[in-house]
PDB file of C-alpha atoms in Angstrom:
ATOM      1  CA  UNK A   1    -131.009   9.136 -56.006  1.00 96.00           C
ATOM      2  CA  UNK A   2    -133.056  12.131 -57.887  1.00 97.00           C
ATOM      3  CA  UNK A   3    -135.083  10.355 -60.688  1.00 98.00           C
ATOM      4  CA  UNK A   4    -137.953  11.867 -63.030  1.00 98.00           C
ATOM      5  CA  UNK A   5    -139.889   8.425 -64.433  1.00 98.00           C
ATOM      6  CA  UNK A   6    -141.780   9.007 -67.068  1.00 98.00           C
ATOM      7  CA  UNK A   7    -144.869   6.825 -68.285  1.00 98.00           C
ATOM      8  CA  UNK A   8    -144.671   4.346 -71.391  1.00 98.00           C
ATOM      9  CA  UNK A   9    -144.742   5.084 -74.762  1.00 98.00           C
ATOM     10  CA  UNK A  10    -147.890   6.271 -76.427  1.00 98.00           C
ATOM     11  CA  UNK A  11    -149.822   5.427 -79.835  1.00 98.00           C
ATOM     12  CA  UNK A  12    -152.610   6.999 -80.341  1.00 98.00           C
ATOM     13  CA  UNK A  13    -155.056   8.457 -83.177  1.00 98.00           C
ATOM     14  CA  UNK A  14    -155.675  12.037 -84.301  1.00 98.00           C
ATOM     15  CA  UNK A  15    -158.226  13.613 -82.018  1.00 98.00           C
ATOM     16  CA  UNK A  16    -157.943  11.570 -79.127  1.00 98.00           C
ATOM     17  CA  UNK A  17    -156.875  12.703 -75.876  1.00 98.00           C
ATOM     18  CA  UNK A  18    -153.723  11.731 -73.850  1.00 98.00           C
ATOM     19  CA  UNK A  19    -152.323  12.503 -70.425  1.00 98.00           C
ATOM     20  CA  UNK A  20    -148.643  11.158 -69.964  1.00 98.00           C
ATOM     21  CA  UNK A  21    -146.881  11.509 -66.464  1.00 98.00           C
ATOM     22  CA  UNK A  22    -143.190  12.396 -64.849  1.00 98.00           C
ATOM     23  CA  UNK A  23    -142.853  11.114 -61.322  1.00 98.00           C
ATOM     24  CA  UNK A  24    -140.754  12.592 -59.450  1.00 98.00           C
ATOM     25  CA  UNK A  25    -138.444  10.617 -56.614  1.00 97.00           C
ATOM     26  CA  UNK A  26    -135.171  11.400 -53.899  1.00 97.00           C
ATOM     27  CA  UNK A  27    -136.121  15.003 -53.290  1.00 97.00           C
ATOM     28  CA  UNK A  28    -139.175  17.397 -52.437  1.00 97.00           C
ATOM     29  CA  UNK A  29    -140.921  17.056 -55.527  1.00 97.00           C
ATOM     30  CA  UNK A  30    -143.236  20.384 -54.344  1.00 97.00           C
ATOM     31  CA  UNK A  31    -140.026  22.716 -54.191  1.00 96.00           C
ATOM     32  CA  UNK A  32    -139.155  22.072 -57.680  1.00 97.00           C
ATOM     33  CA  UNK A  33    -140.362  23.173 -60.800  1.00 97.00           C
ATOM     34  CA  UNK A  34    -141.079  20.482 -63.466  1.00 98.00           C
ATOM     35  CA  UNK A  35    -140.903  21.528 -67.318  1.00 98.00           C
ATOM     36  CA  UNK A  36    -141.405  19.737 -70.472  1.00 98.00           C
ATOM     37  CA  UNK A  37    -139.110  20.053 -73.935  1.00 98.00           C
ATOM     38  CA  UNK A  38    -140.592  18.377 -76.857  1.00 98.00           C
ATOM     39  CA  UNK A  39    -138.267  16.997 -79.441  1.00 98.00           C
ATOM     40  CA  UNK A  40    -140.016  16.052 -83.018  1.00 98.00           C
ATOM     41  CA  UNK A  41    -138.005  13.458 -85.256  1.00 97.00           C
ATOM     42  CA  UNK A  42    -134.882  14.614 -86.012  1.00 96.00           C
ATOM     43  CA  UNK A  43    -135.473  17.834 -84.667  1.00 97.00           C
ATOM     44  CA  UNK A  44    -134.043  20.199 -81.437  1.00 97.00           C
ATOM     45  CA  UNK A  45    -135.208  20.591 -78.196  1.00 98.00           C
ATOM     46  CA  UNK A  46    -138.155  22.974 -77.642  1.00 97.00           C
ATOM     47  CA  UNK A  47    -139.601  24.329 -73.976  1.00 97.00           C
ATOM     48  CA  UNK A  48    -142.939  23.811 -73.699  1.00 97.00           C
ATOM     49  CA  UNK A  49    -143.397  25.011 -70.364  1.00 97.00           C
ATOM     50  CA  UNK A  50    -142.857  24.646 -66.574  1.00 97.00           C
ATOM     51  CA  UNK A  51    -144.981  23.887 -63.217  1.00 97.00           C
ATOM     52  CA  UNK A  52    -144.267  24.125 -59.599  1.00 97.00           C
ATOM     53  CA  UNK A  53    -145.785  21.637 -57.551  1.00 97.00           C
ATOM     54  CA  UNK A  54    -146.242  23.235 -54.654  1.00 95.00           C
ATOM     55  CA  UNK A  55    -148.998  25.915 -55.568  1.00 95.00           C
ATOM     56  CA  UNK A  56    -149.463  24.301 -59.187  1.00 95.00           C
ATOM     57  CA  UNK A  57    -148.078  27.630 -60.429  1.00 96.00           C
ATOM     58  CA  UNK A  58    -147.839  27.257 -63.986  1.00 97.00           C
ATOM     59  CA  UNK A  59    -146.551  29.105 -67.411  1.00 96.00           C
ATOM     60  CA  UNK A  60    -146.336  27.988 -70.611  1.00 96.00           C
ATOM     61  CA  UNK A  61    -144.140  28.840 -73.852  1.00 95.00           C
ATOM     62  CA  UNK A  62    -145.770  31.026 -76.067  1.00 93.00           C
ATOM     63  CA  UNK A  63    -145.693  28.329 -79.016  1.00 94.00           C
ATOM     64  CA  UNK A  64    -147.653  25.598 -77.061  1.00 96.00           C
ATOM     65  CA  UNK A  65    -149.855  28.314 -74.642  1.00 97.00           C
ATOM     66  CA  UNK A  66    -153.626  26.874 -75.376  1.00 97.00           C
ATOM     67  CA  UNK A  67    -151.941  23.584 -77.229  1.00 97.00           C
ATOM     68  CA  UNK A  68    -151.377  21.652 -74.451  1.00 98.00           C
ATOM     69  CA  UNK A  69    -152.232  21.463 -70.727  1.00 98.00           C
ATOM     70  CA  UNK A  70    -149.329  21.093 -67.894  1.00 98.00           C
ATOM     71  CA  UNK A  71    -150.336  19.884 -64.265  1.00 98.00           C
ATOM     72  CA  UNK A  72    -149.241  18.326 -61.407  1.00 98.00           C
ATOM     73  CA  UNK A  73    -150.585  16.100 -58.296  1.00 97.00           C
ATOM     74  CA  UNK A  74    -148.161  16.739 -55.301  1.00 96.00           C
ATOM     75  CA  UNK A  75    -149.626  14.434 -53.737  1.00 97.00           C
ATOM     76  CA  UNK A  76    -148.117  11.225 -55.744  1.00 97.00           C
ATOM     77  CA  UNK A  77    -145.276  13.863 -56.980  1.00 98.00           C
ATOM     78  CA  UNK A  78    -146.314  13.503 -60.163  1.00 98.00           C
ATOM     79  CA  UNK A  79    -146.163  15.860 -62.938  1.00 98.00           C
ATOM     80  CA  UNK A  80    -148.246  15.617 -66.399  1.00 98.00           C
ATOM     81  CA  UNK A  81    -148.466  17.016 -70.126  1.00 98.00           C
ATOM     82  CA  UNK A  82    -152.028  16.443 -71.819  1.00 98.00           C
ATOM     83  CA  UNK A  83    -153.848  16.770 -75.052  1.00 98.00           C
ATOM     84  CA  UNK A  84    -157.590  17.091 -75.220  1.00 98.00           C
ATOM     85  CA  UNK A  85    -157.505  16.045 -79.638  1.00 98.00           C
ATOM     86  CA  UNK A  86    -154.111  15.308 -80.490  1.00 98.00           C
ATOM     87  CA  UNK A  87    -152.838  16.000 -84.128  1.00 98.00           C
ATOM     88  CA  UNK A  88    -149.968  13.650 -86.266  1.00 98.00           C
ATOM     89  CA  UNK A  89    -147.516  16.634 -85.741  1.00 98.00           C
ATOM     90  CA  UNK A  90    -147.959  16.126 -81.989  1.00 98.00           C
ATOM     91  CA  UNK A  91    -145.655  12.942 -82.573  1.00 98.00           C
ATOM     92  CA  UNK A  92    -142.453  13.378 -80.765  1.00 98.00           C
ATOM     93  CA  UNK A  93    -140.618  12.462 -77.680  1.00 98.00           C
ATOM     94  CA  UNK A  94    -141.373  14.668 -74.653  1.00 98.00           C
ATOM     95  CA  UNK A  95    -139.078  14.832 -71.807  1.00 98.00           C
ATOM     96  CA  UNK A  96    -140.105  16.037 -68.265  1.00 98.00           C
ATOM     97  CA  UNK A  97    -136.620  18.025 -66.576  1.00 98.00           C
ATOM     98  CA  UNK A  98    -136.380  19.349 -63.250  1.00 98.00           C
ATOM     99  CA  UNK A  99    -135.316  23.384 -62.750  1.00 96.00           C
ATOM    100  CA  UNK A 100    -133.002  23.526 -60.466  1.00 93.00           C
ATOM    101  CA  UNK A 101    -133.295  25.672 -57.462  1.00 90.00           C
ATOM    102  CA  UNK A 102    -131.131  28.290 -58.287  1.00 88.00           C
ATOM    103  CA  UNK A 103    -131.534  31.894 -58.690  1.00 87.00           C
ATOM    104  CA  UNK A 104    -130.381  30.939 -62.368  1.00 88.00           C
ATOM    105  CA  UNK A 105    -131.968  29.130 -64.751  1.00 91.00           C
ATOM    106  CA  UNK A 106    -131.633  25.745 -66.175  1.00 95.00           C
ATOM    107  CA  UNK A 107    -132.654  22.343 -66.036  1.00 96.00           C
ATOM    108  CA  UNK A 108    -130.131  19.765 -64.020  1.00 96.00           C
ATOM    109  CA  UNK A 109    -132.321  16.281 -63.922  1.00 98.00           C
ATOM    110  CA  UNK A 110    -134.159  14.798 -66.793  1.00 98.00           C
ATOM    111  CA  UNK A 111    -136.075  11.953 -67.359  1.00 98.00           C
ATOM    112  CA  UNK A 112    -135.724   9.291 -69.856  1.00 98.00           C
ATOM    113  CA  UNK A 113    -138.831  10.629 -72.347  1.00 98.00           C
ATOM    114  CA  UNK A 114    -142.316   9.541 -73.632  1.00 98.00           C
ATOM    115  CA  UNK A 115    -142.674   8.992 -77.016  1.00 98.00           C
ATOM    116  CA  UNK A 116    -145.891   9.844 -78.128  1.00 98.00           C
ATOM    117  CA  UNK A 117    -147.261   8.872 -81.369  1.00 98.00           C
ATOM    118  CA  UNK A 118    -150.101   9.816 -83.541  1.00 98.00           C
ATOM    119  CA  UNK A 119    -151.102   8.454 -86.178  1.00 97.00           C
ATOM    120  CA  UNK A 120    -154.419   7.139 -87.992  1.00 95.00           C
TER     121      UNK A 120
ATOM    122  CA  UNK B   1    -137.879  28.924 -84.793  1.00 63.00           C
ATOM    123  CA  UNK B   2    -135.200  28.933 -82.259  1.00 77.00           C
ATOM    124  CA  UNK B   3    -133.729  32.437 -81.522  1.00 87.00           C
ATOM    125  CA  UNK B   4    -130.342  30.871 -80.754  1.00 97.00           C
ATOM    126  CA  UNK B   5    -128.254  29.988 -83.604  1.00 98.00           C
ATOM    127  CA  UNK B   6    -125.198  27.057 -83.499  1.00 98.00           C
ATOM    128  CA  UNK B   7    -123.856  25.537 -86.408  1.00 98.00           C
ATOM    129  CA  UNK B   8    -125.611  22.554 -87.192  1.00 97.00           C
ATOM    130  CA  UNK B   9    -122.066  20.206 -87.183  1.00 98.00           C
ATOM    131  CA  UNK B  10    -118.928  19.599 -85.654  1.00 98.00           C
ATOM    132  CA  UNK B  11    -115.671  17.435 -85.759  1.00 97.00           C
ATOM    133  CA  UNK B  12    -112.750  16.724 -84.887  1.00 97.00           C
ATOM    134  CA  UNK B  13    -110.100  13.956 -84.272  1.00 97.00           C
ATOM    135  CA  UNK B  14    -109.148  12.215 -80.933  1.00 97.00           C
ATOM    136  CA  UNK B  15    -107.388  14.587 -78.627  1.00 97.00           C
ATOM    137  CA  UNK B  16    -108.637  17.361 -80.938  1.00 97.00           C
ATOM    138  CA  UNK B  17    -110.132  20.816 -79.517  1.00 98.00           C
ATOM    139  CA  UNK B  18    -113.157  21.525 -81.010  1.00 98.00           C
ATOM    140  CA  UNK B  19    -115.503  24.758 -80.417  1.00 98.00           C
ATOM    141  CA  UNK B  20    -119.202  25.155 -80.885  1.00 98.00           C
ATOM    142  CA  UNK B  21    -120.622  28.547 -80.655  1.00 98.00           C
ATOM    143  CA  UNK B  22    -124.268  29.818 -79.995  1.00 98.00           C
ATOM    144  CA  UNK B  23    -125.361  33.158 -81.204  1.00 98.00           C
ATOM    145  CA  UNK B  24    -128.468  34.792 -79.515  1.00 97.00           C
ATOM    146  CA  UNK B  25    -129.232  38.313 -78.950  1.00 96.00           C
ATOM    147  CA  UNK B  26    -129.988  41.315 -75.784  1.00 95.00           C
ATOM    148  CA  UNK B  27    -132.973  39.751 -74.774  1.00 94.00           C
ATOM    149  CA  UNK B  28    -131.354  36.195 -74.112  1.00 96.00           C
ATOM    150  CA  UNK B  29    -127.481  35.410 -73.924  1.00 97.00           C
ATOM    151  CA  UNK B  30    -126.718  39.045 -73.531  1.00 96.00           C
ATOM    152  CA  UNK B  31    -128.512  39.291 -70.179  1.00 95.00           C
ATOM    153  CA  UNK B  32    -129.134  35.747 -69.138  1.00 96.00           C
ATOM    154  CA  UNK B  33    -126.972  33.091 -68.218  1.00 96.00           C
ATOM    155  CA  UNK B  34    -126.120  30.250 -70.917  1.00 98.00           C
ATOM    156  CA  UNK B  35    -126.145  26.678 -70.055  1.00 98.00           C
ATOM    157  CA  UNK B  36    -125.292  23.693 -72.387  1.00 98.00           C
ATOM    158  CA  UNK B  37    -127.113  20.321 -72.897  1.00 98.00           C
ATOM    159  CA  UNK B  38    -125.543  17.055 -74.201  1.00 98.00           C
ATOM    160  CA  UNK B  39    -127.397  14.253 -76.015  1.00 98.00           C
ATOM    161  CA  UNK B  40    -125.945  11.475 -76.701  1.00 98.00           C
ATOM    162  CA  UNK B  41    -127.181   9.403 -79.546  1.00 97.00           C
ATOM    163  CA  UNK B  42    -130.659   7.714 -78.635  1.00 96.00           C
ATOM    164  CA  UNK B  43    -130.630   9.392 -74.602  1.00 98.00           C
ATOM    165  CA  UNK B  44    -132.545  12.028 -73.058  1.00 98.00           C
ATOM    166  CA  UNK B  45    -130.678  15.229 -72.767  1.00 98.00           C
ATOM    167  CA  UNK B  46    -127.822  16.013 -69.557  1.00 98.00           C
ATOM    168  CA  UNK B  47    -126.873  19.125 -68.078  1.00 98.00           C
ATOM    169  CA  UNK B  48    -123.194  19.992 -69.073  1.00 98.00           C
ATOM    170  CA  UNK B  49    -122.647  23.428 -68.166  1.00 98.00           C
ATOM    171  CA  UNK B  50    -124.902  26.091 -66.171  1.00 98.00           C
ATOM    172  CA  UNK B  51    -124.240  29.772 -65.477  1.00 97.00           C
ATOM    173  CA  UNK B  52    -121.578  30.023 -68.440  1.00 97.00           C
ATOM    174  CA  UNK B  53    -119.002  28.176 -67.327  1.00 98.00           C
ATOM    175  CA  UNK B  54    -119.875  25.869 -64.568  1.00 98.00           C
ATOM    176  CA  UNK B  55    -119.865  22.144 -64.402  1.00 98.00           C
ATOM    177  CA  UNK B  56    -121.921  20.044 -62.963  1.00 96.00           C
ATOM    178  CA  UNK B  57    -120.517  17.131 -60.542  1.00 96.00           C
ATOM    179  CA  UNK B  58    -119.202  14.467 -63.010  1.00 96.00           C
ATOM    180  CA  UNK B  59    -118.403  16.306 -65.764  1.00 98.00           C
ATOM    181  CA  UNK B  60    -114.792  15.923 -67.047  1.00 97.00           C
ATOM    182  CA  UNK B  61    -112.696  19.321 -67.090  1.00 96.00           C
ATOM    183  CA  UNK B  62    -112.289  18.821 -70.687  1.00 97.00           C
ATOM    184  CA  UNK B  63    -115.560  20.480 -70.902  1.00 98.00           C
ATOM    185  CA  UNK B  64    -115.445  24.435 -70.734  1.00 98.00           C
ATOM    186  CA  UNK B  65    -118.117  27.595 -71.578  1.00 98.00           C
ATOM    187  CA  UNK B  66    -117.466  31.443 -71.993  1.00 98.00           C
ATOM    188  CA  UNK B  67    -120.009  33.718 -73.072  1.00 98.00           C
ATOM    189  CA  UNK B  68    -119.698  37.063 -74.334  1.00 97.00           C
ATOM    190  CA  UNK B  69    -121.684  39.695 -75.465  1.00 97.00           C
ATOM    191  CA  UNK B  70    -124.761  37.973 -77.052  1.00 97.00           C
ATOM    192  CA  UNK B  71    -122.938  34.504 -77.818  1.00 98.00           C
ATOM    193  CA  UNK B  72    -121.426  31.900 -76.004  1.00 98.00           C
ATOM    194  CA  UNK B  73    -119.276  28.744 -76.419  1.00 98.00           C
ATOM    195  CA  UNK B  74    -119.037  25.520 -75.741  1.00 98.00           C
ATOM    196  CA  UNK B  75    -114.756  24.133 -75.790  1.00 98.00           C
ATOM    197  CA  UNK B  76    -114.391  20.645 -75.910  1.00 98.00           C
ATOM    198  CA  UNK B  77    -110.440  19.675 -75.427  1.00 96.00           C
ATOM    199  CA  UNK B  78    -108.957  16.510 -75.884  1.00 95.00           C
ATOM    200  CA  UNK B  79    -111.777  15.364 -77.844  1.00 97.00           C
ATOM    201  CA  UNK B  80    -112.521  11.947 -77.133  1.00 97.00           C
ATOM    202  CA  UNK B  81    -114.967   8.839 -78.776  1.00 97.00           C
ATOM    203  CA  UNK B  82    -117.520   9.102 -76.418  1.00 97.00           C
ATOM    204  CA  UNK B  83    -117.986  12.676 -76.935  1.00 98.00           C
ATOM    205  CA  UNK B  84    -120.241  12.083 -80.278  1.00 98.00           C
ATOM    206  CA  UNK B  85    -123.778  13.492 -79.604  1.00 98.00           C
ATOM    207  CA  UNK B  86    -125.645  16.539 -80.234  1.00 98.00           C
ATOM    208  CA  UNK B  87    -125.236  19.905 -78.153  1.00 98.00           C
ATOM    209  CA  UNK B  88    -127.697  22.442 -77.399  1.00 98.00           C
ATOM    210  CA  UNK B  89    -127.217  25.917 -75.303  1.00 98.00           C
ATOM    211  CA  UNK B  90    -130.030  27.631 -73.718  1.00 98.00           C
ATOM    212  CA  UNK B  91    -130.899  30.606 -72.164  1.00 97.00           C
ATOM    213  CA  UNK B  92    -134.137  32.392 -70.674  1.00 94.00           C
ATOM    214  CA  UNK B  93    -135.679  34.927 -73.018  1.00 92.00           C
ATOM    215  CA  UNK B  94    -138.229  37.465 -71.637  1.00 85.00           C
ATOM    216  CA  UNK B  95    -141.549  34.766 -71.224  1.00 85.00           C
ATOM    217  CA  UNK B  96    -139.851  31.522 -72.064  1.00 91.00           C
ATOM    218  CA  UNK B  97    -136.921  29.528 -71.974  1.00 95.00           C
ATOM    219  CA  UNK B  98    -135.173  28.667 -75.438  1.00 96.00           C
ATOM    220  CA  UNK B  99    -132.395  26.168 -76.592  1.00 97.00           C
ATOM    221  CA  UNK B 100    -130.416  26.297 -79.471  1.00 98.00           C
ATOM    222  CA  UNK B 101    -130.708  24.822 -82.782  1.00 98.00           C
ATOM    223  CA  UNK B 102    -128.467  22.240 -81.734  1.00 98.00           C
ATOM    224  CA  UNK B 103    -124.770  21.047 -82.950  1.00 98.00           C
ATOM    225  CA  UNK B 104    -124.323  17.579 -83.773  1.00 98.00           C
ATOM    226  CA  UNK B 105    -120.499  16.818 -82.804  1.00 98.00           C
ATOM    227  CA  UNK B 106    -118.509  13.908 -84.635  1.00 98.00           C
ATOM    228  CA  UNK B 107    -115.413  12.443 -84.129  1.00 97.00           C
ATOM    229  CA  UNK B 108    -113.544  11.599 -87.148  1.00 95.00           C
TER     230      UNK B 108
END
């Protein structure tokens, strides 16, 4: 079965650092590319950006470019979203998603999402 | 600020048709391919249709998706309980890829 795991829920303070993770499982985790949607309270689904495994290729969204880094450890199949000084408004749930290999594109396996919170 | 635009509720009855639409522009829907996401209340987000119209394995056929122009829709026939959730479409736009503003479905 194709599964994305993500780690455990997060509470943290403002300016500390955090690294969550998205393991990936049932399929070659280095042919895919991983992304990452954030979703604030009560709010829509935004792309934050994407990384291939395989070469680490990465891009980000405009709106989180320098905000957040995205990498990736092939060799555990494990994908990651980190903060170096997180802020309150960085409190949301963050789901990893798989792109499907496809010359088109969208997103076909998700994982459950991290909830991340910051607060003092 | 999402660049595609749905209306931010939906509803119908049991058995009901109901039709959410997603409004983008030339840069997005009008050259890219629209998929649609369903969230069900207090779940991560599942792929419900790619490339327009296309289902996914396990999706029932009372799920449909047309696109035109720069919008798209999203049909649901024979509207049904479990159906409740929100609904986002997506598309790539030049450097990144964007969902919707999301429509949050009830049935009455």
């Amino acid at each position: 079965e194709v599964q994305l795991v993500q780690s455990g829920a997060e509470v943290k303070k403002p300016g500390e650092s955090l690294k969550i993770s998205c393991k990936g499982s049932g399929y070659s985790f280095t042919s895919y590319w991983i992304g990452w949607v954030r979703q604030m309270p009560g709010k829509g689904l935004e792309w934050m950006g994407i990384i291939y495994p395989g070469d680490s290729d990465t891009r980000y969204s405009p709106s989180f470019q320098g905000q957040v880094t995205i990498s990736a450890d092939k060799s555990i199949s494990t994908a990651y979203l980190q903060w170096s000084s997180l802020k309150a408004s960085d409190t949301a749930m963050y789901y990893c998603a798989r792109r499907a290999k496809s010359y088109y594109y969208y997103m076909d396996v998700w994982g459950k999402g991290t909830t991340v919170t910051v607060s003092s | 600020q999402s660049v595609l635009t749905q209306p931010p509720s939906a509803s119908g009855t049991p058995g009901q048709r109901v039709t959410i639409s997603c409004s983008g522009s030339s840069s997005n829907i009008g050259s890219k391919a629209v998929n649609w996401y369903q969230q069900l209340p207090g779940t991560a987000p599942k792929l419900l249709i790619y490339r327009n119209n296309q289902r996914p394995s396990g999706v029932p056929d009372r799920f449909s998706g047309s696109k035109s122009g720069t919008s798209a829709s999203l049909a649901i026939s024979g509207l049904q309980s479990e159906d409740e959730a929100d609904y986002y479409c997506a598309a790539w736009d030049d450097s990144s890829y964007v969902f919707g503003t999301g429509t949050k479905v009830t049935v009455l």
